[in-house]
mmCIF file of C-alpha atoms and ligand atoms in Angstrom:
data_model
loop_
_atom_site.group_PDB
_atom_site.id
_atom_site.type_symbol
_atom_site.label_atom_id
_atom_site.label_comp_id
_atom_site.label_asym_id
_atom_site.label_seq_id
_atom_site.Cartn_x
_atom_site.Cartn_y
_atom_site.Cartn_z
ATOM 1 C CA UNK C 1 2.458 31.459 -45.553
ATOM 2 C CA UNK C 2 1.187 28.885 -42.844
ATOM 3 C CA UNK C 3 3.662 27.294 -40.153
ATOM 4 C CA UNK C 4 3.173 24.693 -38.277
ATOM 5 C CA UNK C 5 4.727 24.256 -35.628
ATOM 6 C CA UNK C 6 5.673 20.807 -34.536
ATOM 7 C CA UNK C 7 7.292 19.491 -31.331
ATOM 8 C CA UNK C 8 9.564 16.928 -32.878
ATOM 9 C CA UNK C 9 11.344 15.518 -36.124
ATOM 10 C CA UNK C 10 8.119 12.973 -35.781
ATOM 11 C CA UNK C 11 5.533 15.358 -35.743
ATOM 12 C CA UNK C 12 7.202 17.155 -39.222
ATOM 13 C CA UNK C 13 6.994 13.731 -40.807
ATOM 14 C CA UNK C 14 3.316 12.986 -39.653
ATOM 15 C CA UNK C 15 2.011 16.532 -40.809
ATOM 16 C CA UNK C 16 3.924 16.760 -44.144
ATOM 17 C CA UNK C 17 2.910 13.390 -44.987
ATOM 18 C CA UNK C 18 -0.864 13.807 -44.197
ATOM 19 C CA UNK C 19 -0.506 16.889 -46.398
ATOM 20 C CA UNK C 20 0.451 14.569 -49.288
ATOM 21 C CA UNK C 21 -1.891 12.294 -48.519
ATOM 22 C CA UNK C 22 -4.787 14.989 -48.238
ATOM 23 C CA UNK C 23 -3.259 16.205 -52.077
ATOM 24 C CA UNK C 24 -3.942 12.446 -53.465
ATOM 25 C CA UNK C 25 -7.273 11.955 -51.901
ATOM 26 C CA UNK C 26 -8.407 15.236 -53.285
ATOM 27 C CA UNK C 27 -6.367 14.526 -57.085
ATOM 28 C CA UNK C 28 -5.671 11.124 -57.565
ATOM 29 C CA UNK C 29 -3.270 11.711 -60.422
ATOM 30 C CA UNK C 30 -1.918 14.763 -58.535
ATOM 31 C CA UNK C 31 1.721 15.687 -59.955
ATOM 32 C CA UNK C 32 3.484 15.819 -56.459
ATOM 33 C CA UNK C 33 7.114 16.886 -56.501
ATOM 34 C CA UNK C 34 9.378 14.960 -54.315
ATOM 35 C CA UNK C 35 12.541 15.803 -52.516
ATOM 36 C CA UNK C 36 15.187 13.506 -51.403
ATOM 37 C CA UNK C 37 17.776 13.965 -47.623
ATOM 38 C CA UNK C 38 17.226 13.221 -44.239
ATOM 39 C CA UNK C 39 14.072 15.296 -43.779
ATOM 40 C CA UNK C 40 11.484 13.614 -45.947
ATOM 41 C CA UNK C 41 12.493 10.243 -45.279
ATOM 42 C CA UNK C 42 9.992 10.118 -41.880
ATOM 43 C CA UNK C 43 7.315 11.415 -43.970
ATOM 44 C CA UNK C 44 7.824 8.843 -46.643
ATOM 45 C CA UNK C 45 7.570 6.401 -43.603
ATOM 46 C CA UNK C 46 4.358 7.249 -43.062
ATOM 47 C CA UNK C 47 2.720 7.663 -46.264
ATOM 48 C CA UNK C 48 3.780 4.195 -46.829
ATOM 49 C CA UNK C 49 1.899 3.219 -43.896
ATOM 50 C CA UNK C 50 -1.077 4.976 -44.841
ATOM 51 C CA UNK C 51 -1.219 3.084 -48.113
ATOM 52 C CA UNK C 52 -0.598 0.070 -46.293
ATOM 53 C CA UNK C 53 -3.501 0.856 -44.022
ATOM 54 C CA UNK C 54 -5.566 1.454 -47.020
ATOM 55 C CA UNK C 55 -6.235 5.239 -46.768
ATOM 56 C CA UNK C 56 -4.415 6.953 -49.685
ATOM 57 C CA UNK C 57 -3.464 5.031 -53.493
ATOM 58 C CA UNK C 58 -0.732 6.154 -55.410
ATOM 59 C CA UNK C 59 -1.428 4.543 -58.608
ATOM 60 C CA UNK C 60 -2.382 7.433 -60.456
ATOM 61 C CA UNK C 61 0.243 9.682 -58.808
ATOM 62 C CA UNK C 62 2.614 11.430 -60.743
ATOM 63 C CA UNK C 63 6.028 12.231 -59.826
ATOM 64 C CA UNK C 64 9.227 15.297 -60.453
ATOM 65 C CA UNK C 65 11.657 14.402 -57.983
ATOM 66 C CA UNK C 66 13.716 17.841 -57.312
ATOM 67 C CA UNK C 67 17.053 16.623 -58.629
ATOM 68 C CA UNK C 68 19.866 14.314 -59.306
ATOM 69 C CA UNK C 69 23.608 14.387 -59.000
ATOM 70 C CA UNK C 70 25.345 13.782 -62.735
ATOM 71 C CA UNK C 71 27.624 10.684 -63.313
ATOM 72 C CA UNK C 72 25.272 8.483 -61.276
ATOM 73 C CA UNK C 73 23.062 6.226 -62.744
ATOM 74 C CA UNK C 74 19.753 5.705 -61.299
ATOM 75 C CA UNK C 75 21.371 2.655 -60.124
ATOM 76 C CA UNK C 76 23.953 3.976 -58.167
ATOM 77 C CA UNK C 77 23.290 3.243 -54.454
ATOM 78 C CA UNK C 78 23.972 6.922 -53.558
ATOM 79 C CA UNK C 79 21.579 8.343 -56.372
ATOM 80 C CA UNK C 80 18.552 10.114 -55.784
ATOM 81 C CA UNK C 81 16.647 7.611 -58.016
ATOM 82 C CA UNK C 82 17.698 4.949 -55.450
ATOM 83 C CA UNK C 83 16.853 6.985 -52.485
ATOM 84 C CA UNK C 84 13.322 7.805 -54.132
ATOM 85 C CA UNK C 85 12.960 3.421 -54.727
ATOM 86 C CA UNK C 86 13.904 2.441 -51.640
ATOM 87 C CA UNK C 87 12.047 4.456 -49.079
ATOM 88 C CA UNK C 88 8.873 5.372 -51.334
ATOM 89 C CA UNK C 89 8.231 3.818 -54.851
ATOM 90 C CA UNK C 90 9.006 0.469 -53.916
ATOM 91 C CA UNK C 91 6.770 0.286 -51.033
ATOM 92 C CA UNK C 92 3.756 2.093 -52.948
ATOM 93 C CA UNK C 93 1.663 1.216 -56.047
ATOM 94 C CA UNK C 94 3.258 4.104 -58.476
ATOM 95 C CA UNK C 95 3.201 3.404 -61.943
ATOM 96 C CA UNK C 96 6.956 3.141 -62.582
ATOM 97 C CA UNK C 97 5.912 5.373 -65.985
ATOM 98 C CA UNK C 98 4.533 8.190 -63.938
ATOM 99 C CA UNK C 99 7.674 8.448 -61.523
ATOM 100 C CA UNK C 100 10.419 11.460 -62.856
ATOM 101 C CA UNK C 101 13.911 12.003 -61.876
ATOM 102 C CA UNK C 102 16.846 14.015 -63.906
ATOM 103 C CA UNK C 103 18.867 12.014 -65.427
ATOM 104 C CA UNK C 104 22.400 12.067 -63.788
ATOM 105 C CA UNK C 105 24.089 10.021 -66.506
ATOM 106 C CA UNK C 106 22.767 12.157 -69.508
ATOM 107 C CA UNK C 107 25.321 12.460 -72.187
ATOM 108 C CA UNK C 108 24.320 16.723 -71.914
ATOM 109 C CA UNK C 109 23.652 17.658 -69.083
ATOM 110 C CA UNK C 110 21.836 21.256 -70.433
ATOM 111 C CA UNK C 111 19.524 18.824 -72.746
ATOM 112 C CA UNK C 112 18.582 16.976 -70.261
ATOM 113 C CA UNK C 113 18.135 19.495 -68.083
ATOM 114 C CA UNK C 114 15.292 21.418 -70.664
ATOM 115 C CA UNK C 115 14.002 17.912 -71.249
ATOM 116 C CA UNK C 116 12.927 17.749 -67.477
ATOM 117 C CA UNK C 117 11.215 21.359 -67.746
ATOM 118 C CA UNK C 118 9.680 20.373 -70.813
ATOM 119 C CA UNK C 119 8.441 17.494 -69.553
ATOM 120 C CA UNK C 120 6.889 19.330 -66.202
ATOM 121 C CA UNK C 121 4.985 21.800 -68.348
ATOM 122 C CA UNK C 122 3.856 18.922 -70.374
ATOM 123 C CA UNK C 123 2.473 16.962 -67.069
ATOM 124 C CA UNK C 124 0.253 20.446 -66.594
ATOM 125 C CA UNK C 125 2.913 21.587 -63.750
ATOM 126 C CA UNK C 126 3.553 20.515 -60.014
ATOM 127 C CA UNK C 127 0.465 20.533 -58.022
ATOM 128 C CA UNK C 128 2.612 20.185 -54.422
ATOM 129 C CA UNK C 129 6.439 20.351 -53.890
ATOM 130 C CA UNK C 130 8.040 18.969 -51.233
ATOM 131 C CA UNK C 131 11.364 20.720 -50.122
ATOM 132 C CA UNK C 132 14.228 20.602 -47.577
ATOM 133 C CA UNK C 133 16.204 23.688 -47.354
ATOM 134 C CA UNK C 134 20.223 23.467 -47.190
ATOM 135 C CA UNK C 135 22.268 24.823 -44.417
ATOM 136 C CA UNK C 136 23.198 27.602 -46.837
ATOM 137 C CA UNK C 137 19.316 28.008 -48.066
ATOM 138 C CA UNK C 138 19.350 26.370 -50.968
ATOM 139 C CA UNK C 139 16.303 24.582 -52.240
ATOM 140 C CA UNK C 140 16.709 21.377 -54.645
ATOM 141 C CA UNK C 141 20.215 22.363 -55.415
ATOM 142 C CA UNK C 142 19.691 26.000 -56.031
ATOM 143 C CA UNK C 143 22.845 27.121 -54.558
ATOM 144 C CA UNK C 144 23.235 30.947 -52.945
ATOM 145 C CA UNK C 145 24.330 32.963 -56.608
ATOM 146 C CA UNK C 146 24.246 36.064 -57.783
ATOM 147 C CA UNK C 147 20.224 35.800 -59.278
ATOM 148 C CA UNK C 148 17.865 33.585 -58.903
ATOM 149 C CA UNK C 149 18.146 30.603 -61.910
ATOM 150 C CA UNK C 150 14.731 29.984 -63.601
ATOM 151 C CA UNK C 151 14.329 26.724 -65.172
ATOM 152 C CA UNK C 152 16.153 23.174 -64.604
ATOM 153 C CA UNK C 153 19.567 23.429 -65.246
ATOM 154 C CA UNK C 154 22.979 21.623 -64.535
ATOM 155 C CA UNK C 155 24.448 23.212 -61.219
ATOM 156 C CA UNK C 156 27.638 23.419 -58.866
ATOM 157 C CA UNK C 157 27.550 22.212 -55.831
ATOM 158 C CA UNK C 158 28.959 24.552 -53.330
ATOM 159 C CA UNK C 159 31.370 23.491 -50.682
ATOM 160 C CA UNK C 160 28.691 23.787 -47.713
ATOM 161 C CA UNK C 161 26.529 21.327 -49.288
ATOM 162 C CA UNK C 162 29.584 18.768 -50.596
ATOM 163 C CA UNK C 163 30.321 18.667 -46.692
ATOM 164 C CA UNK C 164 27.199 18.627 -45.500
ATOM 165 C CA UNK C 165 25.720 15.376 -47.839
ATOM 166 C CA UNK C 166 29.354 13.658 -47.385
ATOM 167 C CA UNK C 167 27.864 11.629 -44.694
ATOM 168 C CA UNK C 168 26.155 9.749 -47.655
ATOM 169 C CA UNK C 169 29.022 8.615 -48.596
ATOM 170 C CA UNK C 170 32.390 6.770 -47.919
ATOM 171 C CA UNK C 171 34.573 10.795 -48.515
ATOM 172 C CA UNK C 172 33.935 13.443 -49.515
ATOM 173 C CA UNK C 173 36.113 12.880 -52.530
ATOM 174 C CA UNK C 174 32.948 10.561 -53.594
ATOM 175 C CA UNK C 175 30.087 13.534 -53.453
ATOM 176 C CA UNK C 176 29.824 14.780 -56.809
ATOM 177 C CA UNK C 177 30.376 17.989 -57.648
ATOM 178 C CA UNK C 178 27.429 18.911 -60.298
ATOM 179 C CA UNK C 179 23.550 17.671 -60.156
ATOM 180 C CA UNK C 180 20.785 18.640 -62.106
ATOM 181 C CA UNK C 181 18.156 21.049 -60.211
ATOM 182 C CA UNK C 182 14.681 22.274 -60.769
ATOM 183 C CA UNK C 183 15.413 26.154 -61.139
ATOM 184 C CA UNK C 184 13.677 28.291 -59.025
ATOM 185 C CA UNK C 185 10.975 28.964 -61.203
ATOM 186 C CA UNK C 186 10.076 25.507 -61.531
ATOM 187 C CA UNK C 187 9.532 25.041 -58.014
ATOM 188 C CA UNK C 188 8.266 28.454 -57.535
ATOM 189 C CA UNK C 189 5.657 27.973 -60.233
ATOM 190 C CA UNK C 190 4.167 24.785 -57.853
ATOM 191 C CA UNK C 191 0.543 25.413 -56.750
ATOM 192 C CA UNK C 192 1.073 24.317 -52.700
ATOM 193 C CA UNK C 193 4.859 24.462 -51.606
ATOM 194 C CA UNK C 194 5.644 22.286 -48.162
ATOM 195 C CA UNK C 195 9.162 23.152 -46.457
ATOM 196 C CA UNK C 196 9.525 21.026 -44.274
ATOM 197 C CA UNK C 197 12.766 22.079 -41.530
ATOM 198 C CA UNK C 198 13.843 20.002 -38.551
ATOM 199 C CA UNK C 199 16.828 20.243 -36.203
ATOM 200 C CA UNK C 200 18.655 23.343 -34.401
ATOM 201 C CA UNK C 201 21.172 22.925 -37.112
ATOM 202 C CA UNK C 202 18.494 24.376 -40.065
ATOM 203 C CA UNK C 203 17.249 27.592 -37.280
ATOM 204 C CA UNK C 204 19.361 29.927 -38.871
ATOM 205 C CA UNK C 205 18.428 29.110 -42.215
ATOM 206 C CA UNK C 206 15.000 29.060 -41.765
ATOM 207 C CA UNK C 207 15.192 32.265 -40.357
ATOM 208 C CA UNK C 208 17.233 33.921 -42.935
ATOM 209 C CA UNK C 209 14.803 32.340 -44.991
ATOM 210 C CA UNK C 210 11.298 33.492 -44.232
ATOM 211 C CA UNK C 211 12.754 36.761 -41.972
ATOM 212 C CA UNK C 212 15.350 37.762 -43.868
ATOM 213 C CA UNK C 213 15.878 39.919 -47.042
ATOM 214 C CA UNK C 214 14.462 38.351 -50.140
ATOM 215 C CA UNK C 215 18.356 38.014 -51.836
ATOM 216 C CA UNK C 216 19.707 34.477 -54.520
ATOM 217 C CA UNK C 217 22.055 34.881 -51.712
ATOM 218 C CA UNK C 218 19.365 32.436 -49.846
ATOM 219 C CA UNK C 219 17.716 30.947 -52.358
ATOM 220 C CA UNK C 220 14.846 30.120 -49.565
ATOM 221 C CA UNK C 221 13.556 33.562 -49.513
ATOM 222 C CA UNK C 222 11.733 33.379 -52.681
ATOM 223 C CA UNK C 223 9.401 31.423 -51.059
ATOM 224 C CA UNK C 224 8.108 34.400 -48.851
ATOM 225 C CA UNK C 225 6.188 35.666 -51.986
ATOM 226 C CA UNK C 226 4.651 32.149 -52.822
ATOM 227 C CA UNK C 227 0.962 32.013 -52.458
ATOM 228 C CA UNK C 228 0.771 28.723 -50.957
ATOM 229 C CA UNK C 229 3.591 27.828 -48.785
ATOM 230 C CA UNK C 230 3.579 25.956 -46.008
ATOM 231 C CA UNK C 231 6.431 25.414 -43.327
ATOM 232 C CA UNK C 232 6.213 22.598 -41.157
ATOM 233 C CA UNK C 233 8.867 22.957 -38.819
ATOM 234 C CA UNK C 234 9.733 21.374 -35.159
ATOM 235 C CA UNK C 235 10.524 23.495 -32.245
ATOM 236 C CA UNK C 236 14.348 22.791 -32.820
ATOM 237 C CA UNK C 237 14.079 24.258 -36.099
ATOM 238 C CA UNK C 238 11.656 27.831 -34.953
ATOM 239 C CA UNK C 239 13.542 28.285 -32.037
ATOM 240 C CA UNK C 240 15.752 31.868 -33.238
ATOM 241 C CA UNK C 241 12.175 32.588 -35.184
ATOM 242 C CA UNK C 242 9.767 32.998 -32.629
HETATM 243 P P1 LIG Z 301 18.546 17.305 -45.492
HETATM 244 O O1 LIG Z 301 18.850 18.144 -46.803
HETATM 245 O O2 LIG Z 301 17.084 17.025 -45.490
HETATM 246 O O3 LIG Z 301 19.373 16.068 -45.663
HETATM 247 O O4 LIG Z 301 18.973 18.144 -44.338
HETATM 248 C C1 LIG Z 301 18.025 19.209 -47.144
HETATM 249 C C2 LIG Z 301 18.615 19.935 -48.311
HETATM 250 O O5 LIG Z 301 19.862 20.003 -48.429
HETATM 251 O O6 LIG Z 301 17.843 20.492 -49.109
#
């Protein structure tokens, strides 16, 4: 595992994103694996500006995105699929055929869900995921559970993360209560992992994640045994791992 430590929500975004863009100058049709919240969106800022500026070319990228909630369409303002067009794929030259993302409005759910796995094997696997981690640990929307759950599969969201993503929306009555996650083993089996933290409000989960036991409890903690992980966190974040 490599940290870096940044001083700021700003520096996060800057490293994270040059580590994407570093992943697409060395594999142009590198499969990255995107995440969706409040932490990428800085990084997406920038990587738009460095295609902008000429440096990095996504039109050979491929995309996974982590997840999607079910029973919104890819046109719902609130979906991931949204999120994902608005501050990335519309502002980059992605093939709109090589961009991924569960589908939340899938008749079944489970089908759909071993459709996306299938498809990830298919694309040769994820060469770099980009995570968040949840105030509870959870990664994509691998909630804390009694094992760790493999593959892409339909999931409940807990409590803790139906308040916590709320602010998205007009109540908390609107947050739905199921999405569609990679499993752990999906993300797991990614060649390069980022986790990228930021805020006071993530320092105990980050700590939990890469000090404490390694427990489904915190999903997070898996990633201690990954052989590529990187943590790009600010000083908010580190500060009860130090
Ligand atoms: P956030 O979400 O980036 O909006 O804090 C992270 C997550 O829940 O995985």
């Amino acid at each position: 595992m490599r940290i870096y430590r940044e001083k700021d929500y700003d520096g996060v975004s800057r490293r994270v994103a040059y580590i994407i863009a570093a992943q697409l100058l060395l594999k142009p049709d590198a499969v990255l694996g995107l995440a969706t919240g409040s932490t990428p969106v800085g990084a997406y800022e920038r990587l738009v500006e460095m295609y902008q500026a000429g440096i990095i070319d996504f039109s050979k990228a491929r995309s996974v995105n982590l997840d999607e909630y079910i029973g919104l369409s890819g046109h719902d303002p609130q979906s991931y699929a949204t999120f994902m067009h608005e501050n990335l794929f519309s502002k980059v030259n992605m093939d709109p055929a090589n961009i991924n993302i569960p589908n939340g409005m899938a008749a079944d759910p489970k089908a759909e869900a071993s459709r996306y796995e299938a498809l990830i094997q298919d694309m040769g696997g994820i060469d770099l995921q980009l995570l968040g981690i949840g105030l509870n640990g959870h990664i994509g929307f691998n909630e804390p559970a009694d094992r760790f759950l493999d593959h892409t599969h339909p999931e409940h969201l807990t409590e803790s993360t139906i308040e916590a993503n709320k602010r998205f929306f007009a109540s908390g009555d609107e947050v739905p209560k199921m999405a569609i996650t990679m499993g752990i083993r999906t993300i797991f089996d990614a060649r390069r992992i980022i986790l990228a933290i930021s805020g006071t409000n993530k320092a105990e989960a980050l700590n939990a994640a890469l000090r404490g036991p390694i427990s489904p409890q915190m999903p997070a903690s898996i990633l201690q045994l990954h052989h590529d992980l990187i943590v790009v966190a600010d000083e908010a974040a580190l500060t009860l791992y130090l």
